[in-house]
Coordinates of N, CA and C and ligand atoms in Angstrom, one line a residue:
X5 N 6.3 -28.8 -101.7 CA 5.4 -29.6 -100.8 C 4.1 -30.0 -101.8
X6 N 3.7 -31.3 -101.5 CA 2.6 -31.8 -102.3 C 1.3 -31.5 -101.7
X7 N 0.4 -30.9 -102.4 CA -0.9 -30.5 -101.8 C -1.9 -31.5 -102.1
X8 N -2.7 -31.9 -101.0 CA -3.8 -33.0 -101.1 C -5.0 -32.2 -101.3
X9 N -5.9 -32.5 -102.3 CA -7.1 -31.9 -102.5 C -8.3 -32.7 -101.7
X10 N -9.2 -31.8 -101.0 CA -10.3 -32.5 -100.5 C -11.4 -32.6 -101.5
X11 N -12.5 -33.2 -101.0 CA -13.6 -33.4 -102.1 C -14.2 -32.2 -102.8
X12 N -14.3 -31.2 -102.0 CA -14.8 -29.9 -102.6 C -13.9 -29.4 -103.6
X13 N -12.6 -29.4 -103.3 CA -11.4 -29.0 -104.3 C -11.5 -29.9 -105.5
X14 N -11.6 -31.1 -105.3 CA -11.7 -32.1 -106.4 C -12.9 -31.8 -107.3
X15 N -14.0 -31.4 -106.7 CA -15.1 -31.1 -107.5 C -14.7 -29.9 -108.3
X16 N -14.0 -28.8 -107.8 CA -13.7 -27.7 -108.8 C -12.7 -28.0 -109.8
X17 N -11.8 -29.0 -109.5 CA -11.0 -29.5 -110.5 C -11.7 -30.3 -111.4
X18 N -12.7 -31.0 -111.1 CA -13.6 -31.8 -112.1 C -14.1 -30.9 -113.1
X19 N -14.7 -29.7 -112.6 CA -15.4 -28.7 -113.5 C -14.3 -28.1 -114.6
X20 N -13.2 -27.8 -113.9 CA -12.1 -27.3 -114.8 C -11.7 -28.3 -116.0
X21 N -11.6 -29.6 -115.4 CA -11.2 -30.7 -116.3 C -12.3 -30.9 -117.4
X22 N -13.4 -30.8 -117.0 CA -14.6 -31.1 -118.0 C -14.6 -30.0 -119.0
X23 N -14.4 -28.8 -118.6 CA -14.4 -27.7 -119.4 C -13.3 -27.8 -120.4
X24 N -12.1 -28.2 -120.0 CA -10.9 -28.4 -120.9 C -11.2 -29.4 -121.8
X25 N -11.7 -30.6 -121.4 CA -12.0 -31.7 -122.3 C -13.0 -31.3 -123.6
X26 N -13.9 -30.4 -123.1 CA -14.8 -29.9 -124.2 C -14.2 -29.1 -125.2
X27 N -13.3 -28.2 -124.8 CA -12.6 -27.3 -125.5 C -11.6 -28.1 -126.4
X28 N -10.9 -29.1 -125.9 CA -9.9 -29.8 -126.6 C -10.7 -30.4 -127.7
X29 N -12.0 -31.0 -127.5 CA -12.7 -31.6 -128.5 C -12.9 -30.7 -129.7
X30 N -13.3 -29.5 -129.4 CA -13.6 -28.4 -130.4 C -12.3 -28.1 -131.2
X31 N -11.2 -28.1 -130.5 CA -10.0 -27.8 -131.2 C -9.7 -28.8 -132.2
X32 N -9.8 -30.1 -131.8 CA -9.5 -31.2 -132.7 C -10.3 -31.1 -134.0
X33 N -11.5 -30.6 -133.9 CA -12.3 -30.4 -135.2 C -11.9 -29.4 -136.2
X34 N -11.1 -28.5 -135.8 CA -10.6 -27.4 -136.7 C -9.0 -27.7 -137.2
X35 N -8.5 -28.8 -136.9 CA -7.2 -29.2 -137.2 C -7.1 -29.8 -138.7
X36 N -6.7 -29.1 -139.8 CA -6.8 -29.7 -141.1 C -5.6 -29.0 -141.8
X37 N -5.2 -29.5 -143.0 CA -4.3 -28.9 -143.8 C -4.7 -27.4 -144.2
X38 N -3.7 -26.6 -144.1 CA -4.1 -25.1 -144.5 C -4.4 -24.2 -143.3
X39 N -4.8 -24.9 -142.3 CA -5.0 -24.1 -141.1 C -3.9 -23.5 -140.4
X40 N -3.8 -22.4 -139.8 CA -2.6 -21.9 -139.2 C -2.8 -22.1 -137.6
X41 N -1.6 -22.4 -137.0 CA -1.7 -22.5 -135.6 C -2.1 -21.4 -134.9
X42 N -1.9 -20.2 -135.4 CA -2.4 -18.9 -134.8 C -3.9 -18.9 -134.8
X43 N -4.6 -19.4 -135.8 CA -6.1 -19.5 -136.0 C -6.7 -20.5 -134.8
X44 N -5.9 -21.5 -134.6 CA -6.3 -22.5 -133.5 C -6.3 -21.9 -132.2
X45 N -5.1 -21.2 -132.0 CA -4.8 -20.6 -130.8 C -6.0 -19.4 -130.5
X46 N -6.3 -18.7 -131.5 CA -7.3 -17.7 -131.2 C -8.7 -18.3 -130.9
X47 N -9.0 -19.5 -131.6 CA -10.2 -20.2 -131.3 C -10.2 -20.6 -129.8
X48 N -9.0 -21.3 -129.5 CA -9.0 -21.7 -128.0 C -9.2 -20.5 -127.0
X49 N -8.6 -19.6 -127.2 CA -8.6 -18.3 -126.4 C -10.1 -17.9 -126.3
X50 N -10.8 -17.9 -127.4 CA -12.1 -17.5 -127.5 C -13.0 -18.4 -126.7
X51 N -12.8 -19.7 -126.9 CA -13.7 -20.7 -126.1 C -13.4 -20.7 -124.6
X52 N -12.2 -20.4 -124.3 CA -11.8 -20.4 -122.8 C -12.5 -19.2 -122.2
X53 N -12.4 -18.0 -122.8 CA -13.0 -16.7 -122.3 C -14.5 -16.9 -122.3
X54 N -15.1 -17.5 -123.3 CA -16.6 -17.5 -123.5 C -17.1 -18.5 -122.4
X55 N -16.4 -19.4 -121.9 CA -16.8 -20.3 -120.8 C -16.6 -19.7 -119.4
X56 N -16.0 -18.4 -119.4 CA -15.8 -17.7 -118.1 C -14.5 -18.1 -117.5
X57 N -13.6 -18.7 -118.2 CA -12.3 -19.3 -117.6 C -11.2 -18.4 -118.2
X58 N -9.9 -18.7 -117.6 CA -8.9 -18.0 -118.0 C -7.7 -18.9 -118.7
X59 N -7.2 -18.5 -119.8 CA -6.1 -19.3 -120.4 C -4.8 -19.1 -119.6
X60 N -4.5 -20.4 -119.0 CA -3.3 -20.3 -118.0 C -2.0 -20.2 -118.7
X61 N -1.9 -20.6 -120.1 CA -0.7 -20.5 -120.8 C -0.4 -19.0 -121.1
X62 N -1.4 -18.3 -121.4 CA -1.3 -16.9 -122.0 C -0.5 -16.1 -120.8
X63 N 0.7 -15.6 -121.3 CA 1.5 -14.6 -120.4 C 2.3 -15.4 -119.3
X64 N 2.0 -16.8 -119.2 CA 2.7 -17.6 -118.4 C 4.3 -17.4 -118.6
X65 N 4.9 -16.9 -117.7 CA 6.4 -16.5 -117.9 C 6.6 -15.8 -119.3
X66 N 5.6 -15.1 -119.7 CA 5.8 -14.3 -121.0 C 5.5 -15.2 -122.3
X67 N 4.8 -16.3 -122.1 CA 4.3 -17.2 -123.2 C 3.2 -16.3 -123.9
X68 N 3.3 -16.2 -125.2 CA 2.5 -15.3 -125.9 C 1.1 -15.9 -126.5
X69 N 0.7 -17.1 -126.0 CA -0.5 -17.7 -126.5 C -1.3 -18.6 -125.5
X70 N -2.4 -19.1 -125.9 CA -3.2 -20.0 -124.9 C -3.1 -21.2 -125.3
X71 N -2.4 -21.6 -126.4 CA -2.1 -23.0 -126.5 C -0.5 -23.1 -126.9
X72 N 0.1 -24.3 -126.7 CA 1.3 -24.7 -127.4 C 1.0 -25.5 -128.5
X73 N 1.5 -25.2 -129.8 CA 1.3 -25.9 -130.9 C 2.6 -26.4 -131.5
X74 N 2.9 -27.8 -131.5 CA 4.2 -28.3 -131.8 C 4.0 -29.3 -132.9
X75 N 4.8 -29.0 -133.9 CA 4.6 -29.8 -135.1 C 5.8 -30.7 -135.4
X76 N 5.5 -31.9 -135.8 CA 6.5 -32.9 -136.3 C 7.7 -33.1 -135.2
X77 N 8.8 -32.5 -135.5 CA 10.0 -32.6 -134.5 C 10.0 -31.8 -133.5
X78 N 9.0 -30.9 -133.3 CA 8.8 -29.9 -132.2 C 8.2 -30.8 -131.0
X79 N 8.8 -30.9 -130.0 CA 8.3 -31.8 -129.0 C 7.2 -31.0 -128.2
X80 N 7.3 -29.8 -127.5 CA 6.5 -29.1 -126.8 C 6.8 -27.6 -126.9
X81 N 5.9 -26.7 -126.4 CA 6.0 -25.3 -126.3 C 6.3 -24.6 -127.5
X82 N 5.7 -25.1 -128.6 CA 5.7 -24.4 -129.9 C 4.7 -23.3 -129.8
X83 N 5.2 -22.2 -130.2 CA 4.4 -20.9 -130.2 C 3.6 -20.9 -131.5
X84 N 2.2 -20.7 -131.5 CA 1.3 -20.5 -132.6 C 1.8 -19.3 -133.4
X85 N 1.7 -19.4 -134.6 CA 2.0 -18.2 -135.6 C 1.2 -18.2 -136.8
X86 N 0.9 -17.1 -137.2 CA 0.3 -16.9 -138.6 C 1.0 -17.6 -139.8
X87 N 2.3 -17.7 -139.6 CA 3.0 -18.2 -140.7 C 3.2 -19.7 -140.6
X88 N 2.7 -20.3 -139.5 CA 2.8 -21.8 -139.5 C 1.6 -22.4 -139.9
X89 N 1.5 -22.8 -141.3 CA 0.4 -23.3 -141.9 C 0.5 -24.9 -141.8
X90 N -0.5 -25.5 -141.4 CA -0.5 -27.0 -141.1 C -0.4 -27.6 -142.5
X91 N 0.5 -28.7 -142.6 CA 0.7 -29.3 -143.9 C 0.3 -30.8 -143.8
X92 N -0.5 -31.3 -144.9 CA -0.9 -32.8 -145.0 C 0.4 -33.6 -144.5
X93 N 0.1 -34.5 -143.7 CA 1.0 -35.5 -143.4 C 1.8 -35.2 -142.1
X94 N 1.8 -33.9 -141.6 CA 2.3 -33.5 -140.2 C 1.7 -34.1 -139.2
X95 N 2.4 -34.1 -137.9 CA 1.6 -34.4 -136.9 C 1.7 -33.2 -135.9
X96 N 0.6 -32.8 -135.3 CA 0.6 -31.6 -134.4 C 0.2 -32.0 -133.0
X97 N 0.9 -31.5 -132.1 CA 0.5 -31.6 -130.7 C 0.0 -30.2 -130.1
X98 N -1.2 -30.3 -129.6 CA -1.7 -29.1 -129.0 C -1.8 -29.4 -127.5
X99 N -1.2 -28.3 -126.8 CA -1.3 -28.5 -125.3 C -2.0 -27.2 -124.9
X100 N -2.9 -27.4 -123.9 CA -3.8 -26.2 -123.4 C -4.0 -26.3 -121.9
X101 N -4.1 -25.2 -121.3 CA -4.5 -25.3 -120.0 C -5.5 -24.1 -119.6
X102 N -6.3 -24.3 -118.5 CA -7.1 -23.2 -118.2 C -7.3 -23.2 -116.6
X103 N -7.8 -22.1 -116.3 CA -8.1 -21.8 -114.8 C -9.7 -21.5 -114.7
X104 N -10.4 -22.4 -114.0 CA -11.8 -22.1 -113.8 C -11.9 -22.0 -112.2
X105 N -12.5 -20.9 -111.9 CA -12.8 -20.7 -110.5 C -11.6 -20.9 -109.5
X106 N -10.4 -20.5 -110.0 CA -9.2 -20.6 -109.3 C -8.4 -21.9 -109.4
X107 N -9.0 -23.0 -110.2 CA -8.5 -24.2 -110.3 C -8.0 -24.5 -111.7
X108 N -6.9 -25.3 -111.8 CA -6.2 -25.6 -113.1 C -6.6 -26.9 -113.6
X109 N -6.7 -26.9 -115.0 CA -6.6 -28.1 -115.8 C -5.7 -27.9 -116.9
X110 N -5.0 -29.2 -117.2 CA -3.9 -29.1 -118.2 C -4.1 -30.4 -119.1
X111 N -4.0 -30.3 -120.3 CA -4.2 -31.4 -121.2 C -3.5 -31.3 -122.5
X112 N -3.1 -32.4 -123.3 CA -2.5 -32.3 -124.5 C -2.8 -33.6 -125.3
X113 N -2.7 -33.3 -126.6 CA -2.9 -34.5 -127.5 C -2.1 -34.3 -128.7
X114 N -1.8 -35.4 -129.4 CA -1.2 -35.1 -130.8 C -2.1 -35.9 -131.8
X115 N -2.3 -35.1 -133.0 CA -3.0 -35.7 -134.0 C -2.3 -35.6 -135.3
X116 N -2.8 -36.4 -136.3 CA -2.3 -36.2 -137.7 C -3.0 -35.1 -138.3
X117 N -2.3 -34.4 -139.3 CA -2.8 -33.4 -140.2 C -3.3 -34.0 -141.5
X118 N -4.6 -34.2 -141.8 CA -4.9 -35.0 -143.0 C -4.4 -36.4 -143.0
X119 N -3.9 -37.0 -143.9 CA -3.4 -38.4 -144.0 C -2.0 -38.4 -143.5
X120 N -1.6 -39.2 -142.5 CA -0.2 -39.4 -142.2 C 0.3 -40.7 -142.4
X121 N 1.6 -40.9 -142.0 CA 2.3 -42.2 -142.4 C 1.8 -43.1 -141.2
X122 N 1.9 -44.4 -141.5 CA 1.6 -45.5 -140.6 C 2.7 -45.2 -139.2
X123 N 3.8 -44.9 -139.7 CA 4.7 -44.8 -138.6 C 4.3 -43.7 -137.6
X124 N 4.0 -42.5 -138.1 CA 3.5 -41.5 -137.2 C 2.2 -41.8 -136.5
X125 N 1.3 -42.6 -137.1 CA 0.1 -43.0 -136.6 C 0.4 -43.8 -135.3
X126 N 1.4 -44.8 -135.5 CA 1.8 -45.7 -134.5 C 2.4 -44.8 -133.3
X127 N 3.1 -43.9 -133.7 CA 3.9 -43.1 -132.6 C 2.8 -42.4 -131.8
X128 N 1.7 -41.9 -132.4 CA 0.7 -41.1 -131.6 C -0.1 -42.2 -130.7
X129 N -0.4 -43.3 -131.3 CA -1.1 -44.4 -130.6 C -0.4 -44.9 -129.4
X130 N 0.9 -45.1 -129.6 CA 1.8 -45.6 -128.4 C 2.0 -44.7 -127.4
X131 N 2.1 -43.4 -127.7 CA 2.3 -42.2 -126.8 C 1.0 -42.4 -125.8
X132 N -0.3 -42.5 -126.4 CA -1.5 -42.5 -125.6 C -1.4 -43.7 -124.8
X133 N -0.9 -44.9 -125.4 CA -0.9 -46.1 -124.5 C 0.1 -45.9 -123.3
X134 N 1.2 -45.2 -123.6 CA 2.1 -44.9 -122.5 C 1.6 -44.1 -121.4
X135 N 0.6 -43.1 -121.8 CA 0.0 -42.4 -120.8 C -0.8 -43.3 -119.9
X136 N -1.6 -44.2 -120.6 CA -2.5 -45.0 -119.8 C -1.7 -46.0 -119.0
X137 N -0.6 -46.5 -119.4 CA 0.2 -47.5 -118.6 C 0.8 -46.6 -117.4
X138 N 1.2 -45.4 -117.5 CA 1.8 -44.6 -116.6 C 0.6 -44.4 -115.4
X139 N -0.5 -44.0 -116.0 CA -1.6 -43.7 -115.0 C -2.1 -44.9 -114.2
X140 N -2.1 -46.1 -114.9 CA -2.5 -47.2 -114.2 C -1.7 -47.6 -112.9
X141 N -0.4 -46.9 -112.9 CA 0.5 -47.1 -111.9 C 0.4 -46.1 -110.8
X142 N -0.6 -45.1 -111.1 CA -0.8 -44.0 -110.1 C -1.8 -44.3 -109.1
X143 N -1.6 -45.3 -108.1 CA -2.4 -45.8 -107.2 C -2.0 -45.4 -105.7
X144 N -3.0 -45.4 -104.8 CA -2.8 -45.0 -103.4 C -1.7 -46.0 -103.0
X145 N -0.6 -45.4 -102.4 CA 0.5 -46.3 -101.8 C 1.6 -46.5 -102.6
X146 N 1.4 -46.2 -104.1 CA 2.6 -46.4 -104.9 C 3.4 -45.2 -104.9
X147 N 4.3 -45.1 -105.8 CA 5.5 -44.1 -105.8 C 5.4 -43.4 -107.2
X148 N 5.7 -42.2 -107.1 CA 5.9 -41.2 -108.4 C 6.7 -42.1 -109.5
X149 N 7.8 -42.7 -108.9 CA 8.7 -43.5 -110.0 C 8.0 -44.6 -110.6
X150 N 6.8 -45.2 -110.1 CA 6.1 -46.4 -110.9 C 5.5 -45.7 -112.0
X151 N 5.1 -44.5 -112.0 CA 4.4 -43.9 -113.2 C 5.5 -43.8 -114.3
X152 N 6.7 -43.2 -114.2 CA 7.6 -43.0 -115.1 C 8.2 -44.4 -115.6
X153 N 8.3 -45.2 -114.7 CA 8.9 -46.6 -115.0 C 7.9 -47.3 -116.0
X154 N 6.6 -47.3 -115.8 CA 5.7 -47.8 -116.7 C 5.7 -47.2 -118.2
X155 N 5.8 -45.8 -118.1 CA 5.7 -45.1 -119.5 C 7.1 -45.5 -120.2
X156 N 8.1 -45.4 -119.5 CA 9.4 -45.8 -120.1 C 9.5 -47.3 -120.7
X157 N 9.0 -48.2 -119.8 CA 9.1 -49.6 -120.3 C 8.4 -49.8 -121.6
X158 N 7.1 -49.2 -121.7 CA 6.4 -49.4 -122.8 C 6.8 -48.7 -124.1
X159 N 7.3 -47.5 -123.9 CA 7.9 -46.5 -125.0 C 9.2 -47.4 -125.6
X160 N 10.0 -47.7 -124.6 CA 11.2 -48.3 -125.1 C 11.0 -49.8 -125.7
X161 N 10.0 -50.4 -125.3 CA 9.7 -51.7 -125.9 C 9.3 -51.5 -127.4
X162 N 8.9 -50.3 -127.7 CA 8.7 -50.0 -129.2 C 9.9 -49.3 -129.9
X163 N 10.8 -49.2 -129.1 CA 12.1 -48.6 -129.7 C 12.1 -47.1 -129.7
X164 N 11.1 -46.6 -129.0 CA 11.0 -45.1 -129.0 C 11.8 -44.4 -127.8
X165 N 12.0 -43.2 -128.0 CA 12.7 -42.4 -126.9 C 11.8 -41.7 -126.0
X166 N 12.1 -41.6 -124.8 CA 11.2 -41.0 -123.8 C 12.0 -39.6 -123.5
X167 N 11.2 -38.6 -123.6 CA 12.0 -37.2 -123.4 C 12.1 -37.1 -121.8
X168 N 13.3 -36.6 -121.6 CA 13.7 -36.6 -120.1 C 13.7 -35.2 -119.5
X169 N 14.0 -34.3 -120.5 CA 14.2 -32.9 -119.9 C 12.8 -32.2 -119.5
X170 N 11.7 -32.8 -119.8 CA 10.5 -32.2 -119.5 C 9.7 -33.2 -118.8
X171 N 8.9 -32.9 -117.9 CA 8.1 -33.9 -116.9 C 6.7 -33.4 -116.8
X172 N 5.9 -34.2 -116.3 CA 4.7 -34.0 -115.6 C 4.8 -33.4 -114.4
X173 N 3.6 -33.0 -113.7 CA 3.8 -32.1 -112.4 C 2.5 -32.3 -111.7
X174 N 2.6 -31.9 -110.3 CA 1.4 -31.6 -109.6 C 0.7 -30.5 -110.2
X175 N -0.7 -30.6 -109.9 CA -1.5 -29.3 -110.4 C -2.6 -29.1 -109.4
X176 N -3.1 -27.8 -109.4 CA -4.2 -27.4 -108.5 C -4.5 -26.1 -108.6
X177 N -4.3 -25.3 -107.5 CA -4.4 -23.8 -107.5 C -3.3 -23.3 -108.4
X178 N -2.2 -23.9 -108.6 CA -1.3 -23.5 -109.6 C -1.1 -24.6 -110.7
X179 N -0.6 -24.2 -111.9 CA -0.4 -25.0 -113.0 C 0.7 -26.1 -112.7
X180 N 1.7 -25.6 -112.1 CA 2.9 -26.6 -111.8 C 3.0 -26.5 -110.3
X181 N 2.7 -27.6 -109.7 CA 2.9 -27.8 -108.3 C 4.0 -29.0 -108.1
X182 N 4.3 -29.3 -106.8 CA 5.1 -30.6 -106.7 C 4.0 -31.7 -106.7
X183 N 4.5 -32.9 -106.9 CA 5.9 -33.3 -107.4 C 6.0 -33.3 -108.8
X184 N 7.3 -33.2 -109.3 CA 7.6 -33.4 -110.7 C 7.3 -34.9 -111.0
X185 N 6.8 -35.2 -112.1 CA 6.4 -36.5 -112.7 C 7.1 -36.9 -113.8
X186 N 8.3 -37.4 -113.6 CA 9.1 -37.9 -115.0 C 8.5 -39.1 -115.7
X187 N 8.9 -39.0 -116.9 CA 8.3 -40.3 -117.7 C 9.3 -41.3 -117.9
X188 N 10.3 -41.3 -117.0 CA 11.2 -42.4 -116.9 C 11.6 -42.7 -115.4
X189 N 12.2 -43.7 -115.1 CA 12.5 -43.8 -113.7 C 12.6 -45.2 -113.2
X190 N 12.7 -45.4 -111.9 CA 12.8 -46.6 -111.2 C 11.5 -46.7 -110.5
X191 N 10.9 -48.0 -110.4 CA 9.7 -48.2 -109.7 C 10.1 -48.2 -108.1
X192 N 9.1 -47.9 -107.4 CA 9.5 -47.8 -105.8 C 10.2 -46.6 -105.5
X193 N 10.4 -45.7 -106.3 CA 11.2 -44.5 -105.8 C 10.4 -43.4 -106.0
X194 N 10.7 -42.3 -105.4 CA 10.0 -41.0 -105.3 C 8.9 -40.9 -104.4
X195 N 8.2 -39.7 -104.4 CA 7.2 -39.5 -103.4 C 6.0 -40.5 -103.4
X196 N 5.5 -40.8 -102.3 CA 4.3 -41.8 -102.0 C 3.1 -41.1 -102.7
X197 N 2.4 -41.8 -103.4 CA 1.2 -41.4 -104.0 C 0.0 -41.6 -102.8
X198 N -0.8 -40.6 -102.9 CA -1.8 -40.6 -101.9 C -3.2 -40.0 -102.4
X199 N -4.3 -40.5 -102.0 CA -5.6 -40.0 -102.4 C -5.6 -38.6 -102.3
X200 N -6.2 -37.9 -103.3 CA -6.4 -36.4 -103.3 C -5.1 -35.7 -104.0
X201 N -4.1 -36.5 -104.4 CA -3.1 -35.9 -105.1 C -3.5 -35.8 -106.6
X202 N -3.2 -34.6 -107.1 CA -3.7 -34.3 -108.4 C -2.4 -34.0 -109.2
X203 N -2.3 -34.8 -110.4 CA -1.0 -34.8 -111.2 C -1.5 -34.6 -112.7
X204 N -0.6 -33.9 -113.4 CA -0.5 -33.9 -114.9 C 0.4 -34.8 -115.4
X205 N 0.0 -35.8 -115.9 CA 0.9 -37.0 -116.4 C 1.0 -36.8 -117.9
X206 N 2.2 -36.6 -118.5 CA 2.2 -36.2 -119.8 C 3.5 -36.8 -120.6
X207 N 3.3 -38.0 -121.0 CA 4.5 -38.5 -121.8 C 4.7 -37.8 -123.1
X208 N 6.0 -37.6 -123.4 CA 6.5 -36.9 -124.6 C 7.5 -38.0 -125.2
X209 N 7.0 -38.6 -126.4 CA 7.6 -39.8 -126.8 C 8.1 -39.5 -128.4
X210 N 9.5 -39.8 -128.5 CA 10.1 -39.6 -129.8 C 10.3 -40.8 -130.5
X211 N 10.2 -40.7 -131.9 CA 10.5 -41.9 -132.7 C 12.0 -42.2 -132.8
X212 N 12.8 -41.3 -132.3 CA 14.3 -41.5 -132.3 C 14.7 -41.5 -130.8
X213 N 15.7 -40.7 -130.5 CA 16.1 -40.6 -129.1 C 15.6 -39.5 -128.3
X214 N 16.2 -39.3 -127.1 CA 15.4 -38.4 -126.2 C 16.0 -37.0 -126.0
X215 N 17.2 -36.9 -126.7 CA 17.7 -35.6 -126.5 C 17.0 -34.4 -127.3
X216 N 16.8 -33.3 -126.6 CA 16.0 -32.2 -127.0 C 16.8 -30.9 -127.0
X217 N 16.5 -29.9 -127.8 CA 17.1 -28.7 -127.7 C 16.1 -27.5 -127.8
X218 N 16.4 -26.3 -127.3 CA 15.5 -25.2 -127.2 C 15.9 -24.4 -128.6
X219 N 14.8 -23.9 -129.2 CA 15.0 -22.9 -130.2 C 15.3 -21.5 -129.7
X220 N 15.5 -20.7 -130.8 CA 16.0 -19.3 -130.5 C 14.9 -18.5 -130.0
X221 N 13.6 -19.0 -130.2 CA 12.5 -18.2 -129.7 C 12.4 -18.3 -128.2
X222 N 13.3 -19.2 -127.6 CA 13.2 -19.2 -126.1 C 12.3 -20.2 -125.6
X223 N 11.4 -20.7 -126.4 CA 10.3 -21.6 -125.9 C 10.4 -23.0 -126.6
X224 N 10.3 -23.0 -128.0 CA 10.1 -24.2 -128.7 C 11.2 -25.2 -128.5
X225 N 10.7 -26.5 -128.1 CA 11.7 -27.5 -127.8 C 11.6 -28.6 -129.0
X226 N 12.7 -28.9 -129.7 CA 12.8 -29.9 -130.6 C 13.6 -31.0 -130.3
X227 N 13.4 -32.1 -131.0 CA 14.3 -33.3 -130.8 C 15.6 -33.0 -131.5
X228 N 16.7 -33.2 -131.0 CA 18.0 -33.0 -131.6 C 18.3 -33.8 -132.8
X229 N 17.7 -35.0 -132.9 CA 17.9 -35.8 -134.1 C 16.9 -35.5 -135.3
X230 N 16.0 -34.7 -135.0 CA 14.9 -34.4 -135.9 C 13.7 -35.3 -136.0
X231 N 13.7 -36.4 -135.1 CA 12.6 -37.4 -135.1 C 11.2 -36.7 -134.7
X232 N 10.2 -37.1 -135.3 CA 8.9 -36.7 -134.9 C 8.6 -37.0 -133.3
X233 N 7.8 -36.3 -132.8 CA 7.5 -36.6 -131.3 C 6.0 -36.3 -131.0
X234 N 5.6 -37.1 -130.1 CA 4.1 -37.0 -129.8 C 4.0 -36.7 -128.2
X235 N 2.8 -36.1 -127.8 CA 2.7 -35.7 -126.6 C 1.1 -36.1 -126.2
X236 N 1.0 -36.6 -125.0 CA -0.4 -36.9 -124.5 C -0.4 -36.6 -123.1
X237 N -1.4 -35.9 -122.7 CA -1.5 -35.4 -121.2 C -2.9 -35.3 -120.8
X238 N -3.1 -35.7 -119.5 CA -4.3 -35.4 -118.9 C -4.0 -35.1 -117.3
X239 N -5.0 -34.4 -116.7 CA -4.8 -34.0 -115.3 C -5.8 -35.2 -114.6
X240 N -5.0 -35.8 -113.6 CA -5.6 -37.0 -112.9 C -5.7 -36.8 -111.4
X241 N -6.4 -37.4 -110.8 CA -6.6 -37.5 -109.3 C -6.3 -38.9 -108.8
X242 N -5.5 -39.3 -107.8 CA -5.3 -40.6 -107.2 C -6.4 -40.7 -106.4
X243 N -6.9 -41.9 -106.6 CA -8.2 -42.4 -105.7 C -7.7 -43.0 -104.3
X244 N -8.6 -43.1 -103.5 CA -8.3 -44.0 -102.3 C -8.2 -45.5 -102.7
X245 N -9.1 -46.0 -103.5 CA -9.0 -47.3 -104.0 C -9.1 -47.3 -105.6
X246 N -8.3 -48.2 -106.0 CA -8.4 -48.5 -107.4 C -7.7 -47.5 -108.3
X247 N -8.0 -47.4 -109.6 CA -7.3 -46.6 -110.5 C -7.7 -45.2 -110.5
X248 N -6.9 -44.3 -110.9 CA -7.1 -42.8 -111.0 C -8.3 -42.4 -111.6
X249 N -9.0 -41.2 -111.3 CA -9.9 -40.4 -112.0 C -9.0 -39.6 -113.0
X250 N -9.6 -39.6 -114.3 CA -8.9 -38.7 -115.2 C -9.8 -37.4 -115.4
X251 N -9.4 -36.4 -114.8 CA -10.3 -35.2 -114.7 C -10.5 -34.6 -115.9
X252 N -9.6 -34.7 -116.9 CA -9.8 -34.1 -118.2 C -10.3 -35.0 -119.2
X253 N -10.7 -36.1 -118.8 CA -11.5 -37.1 -119.6 C -12.7 -37.6 -118.8
X254 N -13.7 -36.6 -118.5 CA -14.9 -37.0 -117.7 C -15.7 -38.0 -118.3
X255 N -16.1 -39.0 -117.5 CA -16.8 -40.1 -117.9 C -16.0 -41.3 -118.3
X256 N -14.7 -41.2 -118.2 CA -13.9 -42.3 -118.7 C -13.9 -43.5 -117.7
X257 N -14.1 -44.6 -118.2 CA -14.2 -45.7 -117.2 C -13.1 -46.7 -117.7
X258 N -12.2 -47.1 -116.6 CA -11.2 -48.1 -116.9 C -11.7 -49.4 -117.4
X259 N -11.1 -50.0 -118.3 CA -11.6 -51.3 -118.9 C -11.1 -52.4 -117.9
Ligands
MG1715 MG1 0.1 -29.3 -120.7
MG1716 MG1 1.5 -30.0 -118.0

């Protein structure tokens, strides 16, 4: 069942989104060659706790960390470790979620570690563009399929692959609520979009094809063909009129 949030509940989600936005900004600043993903995770956990919030990933179905850290051909759900030292030229996806006063926020970004190839830079930029193309379609009266169709159309125009096995999701009192928000699909299909629907839209875009596999750690997802992959996610709210509000990008104004 899709839950519709009222104004007071949206205010709570705005607070959670604003906090996560601030924390993601701080995490970006510490990403550099030689840093370990475990250190970034420890910093994220400290920032979340210091703000009086709860890291939603930690212990989620047994996940051992507060962020997912996924490098190069790792798509999502990478487990931060002391042994994972960031290398110049890699791309790193950080996914993080928190609960503030009972309400969830979820967001992810991919950045280069030091200097990266133009190809990797393009992949990151197009993945962000895919997010915004998808979210532009998330308007009152539209359909869930409109979002995925917009993401897929743009990604494939660049020759990239859209990961299909993992999707975005509704979010609110729980991290994962209905509906599922695929990054591919047919326009005009799926659940009707309504004001007060809150969604985590999160394209995962590969430089190669879309097939993925799970690693032996039971979490990390990689591309089968070894292509690098980027991920970009925000928590959004569908508006009565016009384009959605991006709760984890407070102050964002649509151009
Ligand atoms: Mg996420
Ligand atoms: Mg998510």
